[in-house]
Structure formats: C-alpha cells, structure tokens
Amino acid sequence: MNIAIVCYPTFGGSGVVATELGLALARKGHQVHFITYSYPVRLDFLEMNIHFHEVHVEEYPLFHYQPYELALSSKMAYVIKTYRIDVLHVHYAIPHAYAGYMAKQMLKREGIEVPMITTLHGTDITLVGNHPTYKDAVRFSINESDIVTSVSESLKSDTLRLLGVEKDIKVIPNFINLKKPAPISPCKRAIMAAPDELIVTHISNFRKVKRVDDVVRIFNGIQQRLKAKLIMVGDGPEREIADQLCKDLGIKKKVLFLGNTSDIDKILCFTDLFLLPSASESFGLSALEAMAAGVPVISSNAGGLGEVNVQGVSGYLCDIGDVEAMAEKAIYILEDTERLATFKKNAKKAAERFDEETIIPMYEKLYMEIAN
Ligand code: GMT
C-alpha cells in the first residue's frame, strides 16, 4: 500500500511512534511517505521504501503567525495525488487532523477520496486539545476522521470525557521493536559510573508535565542510601530548574545532564532503574523502551502508565508527587542484587505485550478496511 504519515519530527513520543510505525511498514514492503516540516529524528537517511516530503512555510511579514496548517494541507493534497496514496495517517490531532480534513476536502473537488486515520497521543487531548482555544476544532476534526485510534484505554476515556467526541475510538497501544539488533559498540557503563555505583535514568522532553524536579528528589532519596548516579536525557524548559535543584541539594556531582539524543539504547544498556513520575502520561513510551531494554520502572500512576508498568512486577507505580514512596520503592528494587535481577527480567518480559509484530498488523488491518 501507499501510506502517508503526518507527524511531528522532533523528540516527542508521538513523532517517535509515527516514525517507528513508518519504518516497520516499510520493512513489510509498503511505500511510506512522511509529510512534516523536517526530517524525523529517528529516521535513518536512505531507508528502503521511505519517502520524505518537507512542508515549507513561506515567511510573509503580514502574518503575525505563519499559516503552517495551510502549507501542510497543500502538501498533503499534493503527495496524495502524486503518489496515489491509499491511506492518510495523521499522528497527534493538532493541527494534523484539521489540516488532513482540509486536504480531503480539496481532493474531493477533484474526485479523489482518501481515508484518514487520526491517532491520538496524549497532550493533543489532555493538555492542548482540551483548551477552549482549540477544543471545538479538535473535536470537529476527530469526528471527521474516518478512523480514530488512541494509544491507551486511559486516553480513549479522557477523549470521550473531555471532548465529548462521538466517533468510536479504537485502542492500539504503542509498540517496540524487540528484534532490533543491540548497538554495535559495547555497553559503555564505565564512562558513566564507577563499578559499584547504580545507574538511574530519566528520559523526557523536560516539560512541566514530566515533573523533573520529582525525578531529582526521588534520586536524592536513593543516593542517601545507595551509591548511585542519575542520568538525565533530553532537553526542555524545566532542565535549568532541575539543574538548580541538584545544586541546592548538593548532589550536582552525581547527576549528568546529557541533552537530546536518539541513541537511547546506548544509555538504557547500562541503566539499572528508570524514573517517570509524570503528572499526566497517556502511555509512557519511554517507560516501555526502558522495560524492553530490561530496566525496571518507578512511575506515577497517571493516565495510561498502569497499562504499561506492572505494579510489583516490572517496577512500581505511586501517586503523583509522592516522591518519598517512589524513593522507597526504588531503594527496595536496587538494594538487593538478586531482586534487581528479577525485576530486570520481569520488565523485559512485560514489554513483550507490546511487540511490534503484534501491534503493526492492527494498523495494517485498519488500513485494509478503509482503503478504497
Ligand atoms: O509527553 C511527551 O513525551 C510527548 C508527547 C508527544 O505527543 O510527543 O507524548 C505523548 O505521546 C506518547 C506517544 O504516544 C506517549 O507515550 C506519551 O505518554 C504522551 N505524553 C503525554 O500524555 C504527556
């Protein structure tokens, strides 16, 4: 099939899922066309069956805000027409579902019908889409999609509750490629910590919703009892606040801020415990990536995290903001070598529920159902 995927190309989870989906579909022989404003970060240059179409927004001084949706709709219509696209799959409702609706209307005038699937990822509903500024347009474009999917049961119920969407929502969870070869270079644990130090990691876009100050406070509790290092991966508005908190708590030397990287596997290979204490999380892809690498997770119980992290098996879930409980559970896992090994094994096993080989056919089935 010819499939067009619209997504954000950055480090956010929705862009990662869209990119990994496109790559998996391409490996299965589909022609995949990415439409976005820059090359997706997880996309390797020169992949088989992958095509990239850049959305360029012409700057014009009259516009206070440059009309990205307009440029995106035009590009979508062009790609759909030129490459005989069978299915348009947009990830993250804002503004992609809205721009997709416009592209569909433009093409209809030329007698071209293309079905659109909208995949909801989380903040497009719970944080941004729910805001009065966008709500009506988001609800409209979701209702106008031919098929709507959400990445968890929790996000599905949030969407129905917050937006009053009439459309049926199918849950297709996020996935992981368990057959991905391990990084070629050996795991470089020695450059991060001493042999007797445990390694705790957090990966996110450092937005308020991730509660990175809680990450630092949980680690502060851990390092009072056990020899450990904290590795902070990613970047965003809360990074400096977290950095300052490390200085205030006197633990700066034990915390490394690495910034953004797409080499997550190279970090997870030496990680002993992953922290994700978010205030809201539709799924928690980074937690799944950690589990798949055999890393137990201490998370909050927000949103869909309970559908990913299994209480007492792959890690623990605690109430949002309860840093003492999270530190206590973290110490419980880390303090006993045998117990840590069991949690690591269980985390890997729990990730198998989200194997790409199970999940990708769910999307393919939907594509087949709606393609003309
Ligand atoms: O919060 C992020 O990390 C970014 C955001 C995005 O859309 O890029 O992530 C959302 O989508 C991910 C992929 O489906 C989910 O794993 C995240 O849980 C979700 N984030 C939130 O709901 C806060």
Coordinates of C-alpha atoms and ligand atoms in Angstrom, one line a residue:
M1 CA 0.0 0.0 0.0
N2 CA 1.0 3.7 -0.3
I3 CA 0.7 5.2 3.1
A4 CA 1.2 8.9 4.0
I5 CA 2.2 9.6 7.6
V6 CA 1.9 13.1 9.1
C7 CA 3.7 13.7 12.4
Y8 CA 6.0 16.0 14.4
P9 CA 9.6 15.2 13.5
T10 CA 11.0 16.0 16.9
F11 CA 12.0 14.1 20.0
G12 CA 8.4 13.8 21.3
G13 CA 6.8 10.4 21.8
S14 CA 4.2 10.9 19.1
G15 CA 6.9 11.6 16.4
V16 CA 8.9 8.6 17.6
V17 CA 5.9 6.3 17.4
A18 CA 4.9 7.6 13.9
T19 CA 8.5 7.2 12.7
E20 CA 8.9 3.6 14.1
L21 CA 5.5 2.7 12.6
G22 CA 6.6 4.0 9.2
L23 CA 9.8 2.1 9.4
A24 CA 8.0 -1.1 10.3
L25 CA 5.5 -0.7 7.5
A26 CA 8.4 0.0 5.0
R27 CA 10.2 -3.2 6.2
K28 CA 6.9 -5.0 5.3
G29 CA 7.0 -3.7 1.8
H30 CA 4.6 -0.7 2.0
Q31 CA 5.6 2.6 0.4
V32 CA 5.7 5.1 3.3
H33 CA 5.6 8.9 2.7
F34 CA 6.4 11.1 5.7
I35 CA 5.0 14.6 5.5
T36 CA 6.4 17.0 8.1
Y37 CA 8.5 20.2 8.4
S38 CA 11.9 18.5 8.9
Y39 CA 13.5 15.0 8.7
P40 CA 12.1 12.9 11.6
V41 CA 14.9 12.4 14.2
R42 CA 14.6 8.7 14.4
L43 CA 14.5 8.2 10.6
D44 CA 17.7 6.9 9.1
F45 CA 18.7 8.5 5.9
L46 CA 18.3 6.3 2.8
E47 CA 15.8 3.7 4.1
M48 CA 14.1 1.3 1.7
N49 CA 10.5 2.3 0.8
I50 CA 10.7 5.5 2.8
H51 CA 10.0 8.9 1.2
F52 CA 10.1 12.3 2.9
H53 CA 8.2 15.4 1.8
E54 CA 9.1 18.6 3.6
V55 CA 6.4 21.2 4.4
H56 CA 7.9 24.6 3.8
V57 CA 6.2 27.6 5.2
E58 CA 6.8 30.8 3.3
E59 CA 7.6 33.7 5.6
Y60 CA 5.5 36.8 4.9
P61 CA 5.7 39.9 7.1
L62 CA 1.9 40.5 7.1
F63 CA 1.4 37.3 9.1
H64 CA 1.9 37.5 12.8
Y65 CA 1.7 33.7 12.8
Q66 CA 2.8 31.8 9.7
P67 CA 0.0 29.5 8.4
Y68 CA 1.6 26.0 8.8
E69 CA -1.8 24.2 8.5
L70 CA -2.3 25.8 5.1
A71 CA 1.1 24.7 3.8
L72 CA 0.6 21.3 5.4
S73 CA -2.9 20.8 3.7
S74 CA -1.5 21.8 0.3
K75 CA 1.5 19.4 0.7
M76 CA -0.8 16.5 1.9
A77 CA -3.1 17.1 -1.2
Y78 CA -0.1 17.1 -3.5
V79 CA 1.5 14.0 -2.1
I80 CA -1.8 12.1 -2.0
K81 CA -2.5 13.0 -5.7
T82 CA 1.0 12.5 -7.0
Y83 CA 1.9 9.2 -5.2
R84 CA -1.7 7.7 -5.3
I85 CA -1.8 7.4 -1.5
D86 CA -4.2 4.7 -0.2
V87 CA -4.4 5.9 3.4
L88 CA -3.5 9.1 5.2
H89 CA -2.4 8.5 8.8
V90 CA -2.1 11.6 10.9
H91 CA -0.4 11.4 14.4
Y92 CA -1.3 14.0 17.0
A93 CA -4.6 15.7 16.4
I94 CA -3.4 19.3 16.5
P95 CA -3.2 20.6 13.8
H96 CA -2.7 17.4 11.7
A97 CA -6.3 16.1 11.8
Y98 CA -7.6 19.6 11.0
A99 CA -5.1 20.0 8.1
G100 CA -5.9 16.5 6.9
Y101 CA -9.7 17.3 6.8
M102 CA -8.9 20.3 4.6
A103 CA -6.7 18.2 2.3
K104 CA -9.5 15.7 1.9
Q105 CA -12.0 18.4 1.0
M106 CA -9.6 19.9 -1.6
L107 CA -9.1 16.5 -3.2
K108 CA -12.8 15.7 -3.1
R109 CA -13.4 18.5 -5.7
E110 CA -11.1 16.6 -8.0
G111 CA -12.9 13.3 -7.5
I112 CA -10.2 11.9 -5.2
E113 CA -11.3 10.2 -2.0
V114 CA -8.6 9.3 0.6
P115 CA -9.4 7.8 4.0
M116 CA -7.8 9.5 7.1
I117 CA -6.8 7.8 10.3
T118 CA -6.1 10.0 13.3
T119 CA -4.0 8.6 16.1
L120 CA -4.4 10.5 19.4
H121 CA -1.2 10.6 21.5
G122 CA -2.0 12.4 24.8
T123 CA -1.3 16.0 25.2
D124 CA -3.2 16.7 22.0
I125 CA -6.3 15.9 24.1
T126 CA -5.4 16.2 27.8
L127 CA -3.3 19.4 27.7
V128 CA -3.7 21.3 24.5
G129 CA -6.8 19.9 22.7
N130 CA -8.9 20.4 25.8
H131 CA -8.2 24.1 26.0
P132 CA -11.2 26.3 24.9
T133 CA -9.0 27.9 22.2
Y134 CA -8.8 24.7 20.3
K135 CA -11.5 22.4 21.7
D136 CA -14.2 22.8 19.0
A137 CA -11.8 22.5 16.1
V138 CA -10.1 19.4 17.7
R139 CA -13.5 17.7 18.4
F140 CA -14.6 18.5 14.8
S141 CA -11.5 17.1 13.1
I142 CA -11.6 14.0 15.3
N143 CA -15.3 13.4 14.4
E144 CA -14.5 14.0 10.7
S145 CA -11.7 11.4 10.7
D146 CA -12.6 8.1 9.1
I147 CA -11.0 6.1 11.9
V148 CA -9.7 7.3 15.2
T149 CA -7.2 5.4 17.4
S150 CA -5.7 6.2 20.8
V151 CA -2.6 4.8 22.3
S152 CA -4.2 3.6 25.5
E153 CA -7.6 2.9 27.2
S154 CA -6.9 5.8 29.5
L155 CA -6.5 8.2 26.6
K156 CA -9.7 6.9 25.0
S157 CA -11.7 7.6 28.1
D158 CA -10.1 11.0 28.5
T159 CA -11.0 11.9 24.9
L160 CA -14.6 10.9 25.4
R161 CA -14.9 12.7 28.7
L162 CA -13.0 15.9 27.9
L163 CA -14.1 16.5 24.3
G164 CA -17.4 14.6 24.1
V165 CA -16.2 13.0 20.8
E166 CA -18.9 11.0 19.0
K167 CA -16.6 8.9 17.0
D168 CA -15.8 5.3 18.0
I169 CA -12.1 5.2 19.2
K170 CA -10.1 2.0 18.7
V171 CA -7.2 1.5 21.2
I172 CA -3.9 0.4 19.5
P173 CA -1.1 0.6 22.1
N174 CA 2.4 1.9 21.3
F175 CA 4.9 -0.8 20.4
I176 CA 8.5 -1.7 20.5
N177 CA 10.8 -3.5 18.0
L178 CA 12.1 -6.3 20.1
K179 CA 14.2 -7.7 17.3
K180 CA 16.2 -4.6 16.9
P181 CA 19.9 -5.5 16.9
A182 CA 21.8 -4.3 20.0
P183 CA 24.1 -1.3 19.5
I184 CA 27.3 -2.4 17.7
S185 CA 29.6 -0.7 20.2
P186 CA 29.8 -2.4 23.6
C187 CA 27.8 -1.0 26.5
K188 CA 29.9 1.8 27.9
R189 CA 28.9 1.7 31.6
A190 CA 32.4 2.6 32.8
I191 CA 32.2 6.1 31.3
M192 CA 29.1 6.9 33.3
A193 CA 29.7 5.4 36.7
A194 CA 32.1 3.5 39.0
P195 CA 31.6 -0.3 39.0
D196 CA 30.0 -0.1 42.5
E197 CA 27.6 2.7 41.5
L198 CA 24.0 2.0 40.4
I199 CA 22.7 4.0 37.4
V200 CA 19.2 5.6 37.5
T201 CA 17.9 7.3 34.3
H202 CA 15.2 9.7 33.3
I203 CA 14.4 10.5 29.6
S204 CA 11.9 13.1 28.6
N205 CA 11.3 16.5 26.9
F206 CA 11.7 18.2 30.3
R207 CA 8.2 19.8 30.2
K208 CA 6.3 20.7 33.4
V209 CA 4.1 17.6 32.9
K210 CA 7.2 15.3 33.4
R211 CA 7.8 16.6 37.0
V212 CA 11.6 16.5 36.6
D213 CA 12.0 18.1 40.0
D214 CA 10.4 14.9 41.4
V215 CA 13.0 12.9 39.4
V216 CA 15.8 14.8 41.2
R217 CA 14.1 14.5 44.6
I218 CA 13.5 10.7 44.2
F219 CA 17.2 10.3 43.2
N220 CA 18.2 12.4 46.2
G221 CA 16.4 9.9 48.4
I222 CA 18.1 7.0 46.6
Q223 CA 21.6 8.4 46.9
Q224 CA 21.2 8.9 50.6
R225 CA 21.0 5.1 51.0
L226 CA 22.9 3.7 48.0
K227 CA 25.8 4.6 45.8
A228 CA 24.2 5.9 42.6
K229 CA 24.4 8.2 39.6
L230 CA 21.4 9.9 37.9
I231 CA 21.5 10.4 34.1
M232 CA 19.1 13.0 32.7
V233 CA 18.4 12.6 29.0
G234 CA 16.5 15.1 26.9
D235 CA 16.0 18.9 27.0
G236 CA 13.2 21.3 27.6
P237 CA 12.0 24.3 29.7
E238 CA 12.5 22.5 33.1
R239 CA 16.1 21.5 32.5
E240 CA 17.6 24.5 34.3
I241 CA 15.2 24.2 37.2
A242 CA 16.3 20.6 37.7
D243 CA 19.9 21.5 37.4
Q244 CA 19.5 24.2 40.0
L245 CA 17.7 21.8 42.3
C246 CA 20.6 19.4 42.1
K247 CA 23.0 22.2 43.2
D248 CA 20.6 23.2 46.0
L249 CA 20.5 19.6 47.3
G250 CA 24.3 19.3 46.9
I251 CA 24.1 16.3 44.5
K252 CA 25.3 18.0 41.4
K253 CA 28.4 15.7 41.1
K254 CA 26.1 12.7 41.0
V255 CA 23.8 13.9 38.2
L256 CA 24.7 14.1 34.5
F257 CA 22.6 16.1 32.0
L258 CA 23.2 14.6 28.5
G259 CA 20.7 16.7 26.4
N260 CA 18.8 15.2 23.5
T261 CA 20.0 12.0 21.8
S262 CA 18.4 9.4 19.6
D263 CA 20.9 6.8 21.0
I264 CA 18.6 5.8 23.8
D265 CA 19.7 2.1 23.6
K266 CA 23.3 3.1 24.4
I267 CA 22.1 4.6 27.6
L268 CA 19.5 2.0 28.6
C269 CA 22.0 -0.8 28.2
F270 CA 23.7 0.3 31.5
T271 CA 20.7 1.7 33.3
D272 CA 19.5 -0.1 36.5
L273 CA 16.3 1.8 37.1
F274 CA 14.1 4.2 35.1
L275 CA 12.1 7.1 36.7
L276 CA 8.9 8.6 35.1
P277 CA 6.9 10.4 37.8
S278 CA 4.8 12.4 35.3
A279 CA 1.6 14.4 36.2
S280 CA 0.0 13.1 33.1
E281 CA 1.0 10.4 30.6
S282 CA -1.3 8.8 28.0
F283 CA 1.1 5.8 27.7
G284 CA 4.7 6.4 28.6
L285 CA 6.7 5.3 25.6
S286 CA 10.0 5.9 27.3
A287 CA 8.9 3.6 30.1
L288 CA 8.2 0.8 27.6
E289 CA 11.6 1.5 25.9
A290 CA 13.3 1.1 29.3
M291 CA 11.4 -2.1 30.1
A292 CA 12.2 -3.6 26.7
A293 CA 15.9 -3.0 27.5
G294 CA 15.4 -4.9 30.8
V295 CA 15.2 -1.8 33.0
P296 CA 12.6 -1.7 35.8
V297 CA 10.4 1.4 36.1
I298 CA 9.3 3.6 39.0
S299 CA 6.5 5.7 37.7
S300 CA 3.5 7.7 38.8
N301 CA 0.1 6.1 38.3
A302 CA -1.0 8.9 35.9
G303 CA -3.1 8.1 32.8
G304 CA -2.1 5.0 30.9
L305 CA 1.1 4.2 32.8
G306 CA -0.8 1.4 34.6
E307 CA -1.4 -0.2 31.2
V308 CA 2.4 -0.4 30.7
N309 CA 4.2 -0.6 34.0
V310 CA 3.0 -3.6 36.0
Q311 CA 2.8 -3.0 39.8
G312 CA 5.3 -5.1 41.7
V313 CA 6.5 -6.9 38.5
S314 CA 8.2 -4.5 36.1
G315 CA 8.5 -1.9 38.8
Y316 CA 6.2 0.2 40.9
L317 CA 3.6 2.9 40.4
C318 CA 2.9 5.5 43.2
D319 CA 0.6 8.5 43.5
I320 CA 1.7 11.6 41.5
G321 CA 4.1 13.7 43.6
D322 CA 4.7 11.1 46.3
V323 CA 8.5 11.2 46.0
E324 CA 9.1 9.5 49.3
A325 CA 7.1 6.4 48.2
M326 CA 8.9 6.4 44.9
A327 CA 12.3 6.7 46.5
E328 CA 11.4 3.9 48.9
K329 CA 10.3 1.6 46.1
A330 CA 13.4 2.4 44.1
I331 CA 15.6 1.5 47.0
Y332 CA 13.7 -1.7 47.5
I333 CA 14.4 -2.7 43.9
L334 CA 18.0 -1.5 43.9
E335 CA 19.4 -2.6 47.3
D336 CA 19.3 -6.4 46.6
T337 CA 21.3 -7.6 43.6
E338 CA 19.1 -10.7 43.2
R339 CA 15.9 -8.7 43.5
L340 CA 17.1 -6.2 40.9
A341 CA 18.0 -9.0 38.5
T342 CA 14.4 -10.4 38.9
F343 CA 12.8 -7.0 38.2
K344 CA 15.0 -6.6 35.2
K345 CA 14.0 -9.9 33.8
N346 CA 10.3 -9.2 34.6
A347 CA 10.4 -5.7 33.0
K348 CA 11.7 -7.3 29.7
K349 CA 9.0 -9.9 29.8
A350 CA 6.3 -7.3 30.5
A351 CA 7.4 -5.3 27.4
E352 CA 6.7 -8.3 25.2
R353 CA 3.0 -7.5 25.3
F354 CA 3.9 -4.5 23.0
D355 CA 5.9 -6.3 20.5
E356 CA 5.9 -4.6 17.1
E357 CA 5.0 -7.9 15.5
T358 CA 1.7 -8.0 17.4
I359 CA 0.8 -4.3 17.1
I360 CA 1.7 -3.3 13.5
P361 CA -0.8 -5.8 12.0
M362 CA -3.5 -4.0 13.9
Y363 CA -2.8 -0.8 12.0
E364 CA -2.5 -2.7 8.7
K365 CA -5.9 -4.3 9.3
L366 CA -7.4 -0.8 9.7
Y367 CA -5.7 0.4 6.5
M368 CA -7.1 -2.6 4.6
E369 CA -10.6 -1.9 6.0
I370 CA -10.7 1.7 4.9
A371 CA -8.6 1.8 1.7
N372 CA -10.8 2.4 -1.4
Ligands
GMT1 O1 4.9 13.9 26.5 C1 5.7 13.6 25.7 O2 6.7 12.9 25.9 C2 5.4 14.0 24.3 C3 4.1 13.5 23.8 C4 4.1 13.6 22.3 O3 3.0 13.5 21.8 O4 5.0 13.7 21.5 O5 4.0 12.2 24.2 C5 2.6 11.6 24.2 O6 2.6 10.6 23.2 C6 3.5 9.5 23.5 C7 3.4 8.5 22.3 O7 2.2 8.0 22.1 C8 3.0 8.8 24.8 O8 3.9 7.7 25.1 C9 3.2 9.8 25.9 O9 2.7 9.3 27.1 C10 2.3 11.1 25.6 N1 2.6 12.1 26.6 C11 1.6 12.5 27.5 O10 0.5 12.1 27.5 C12 2.1 13.6 28.4

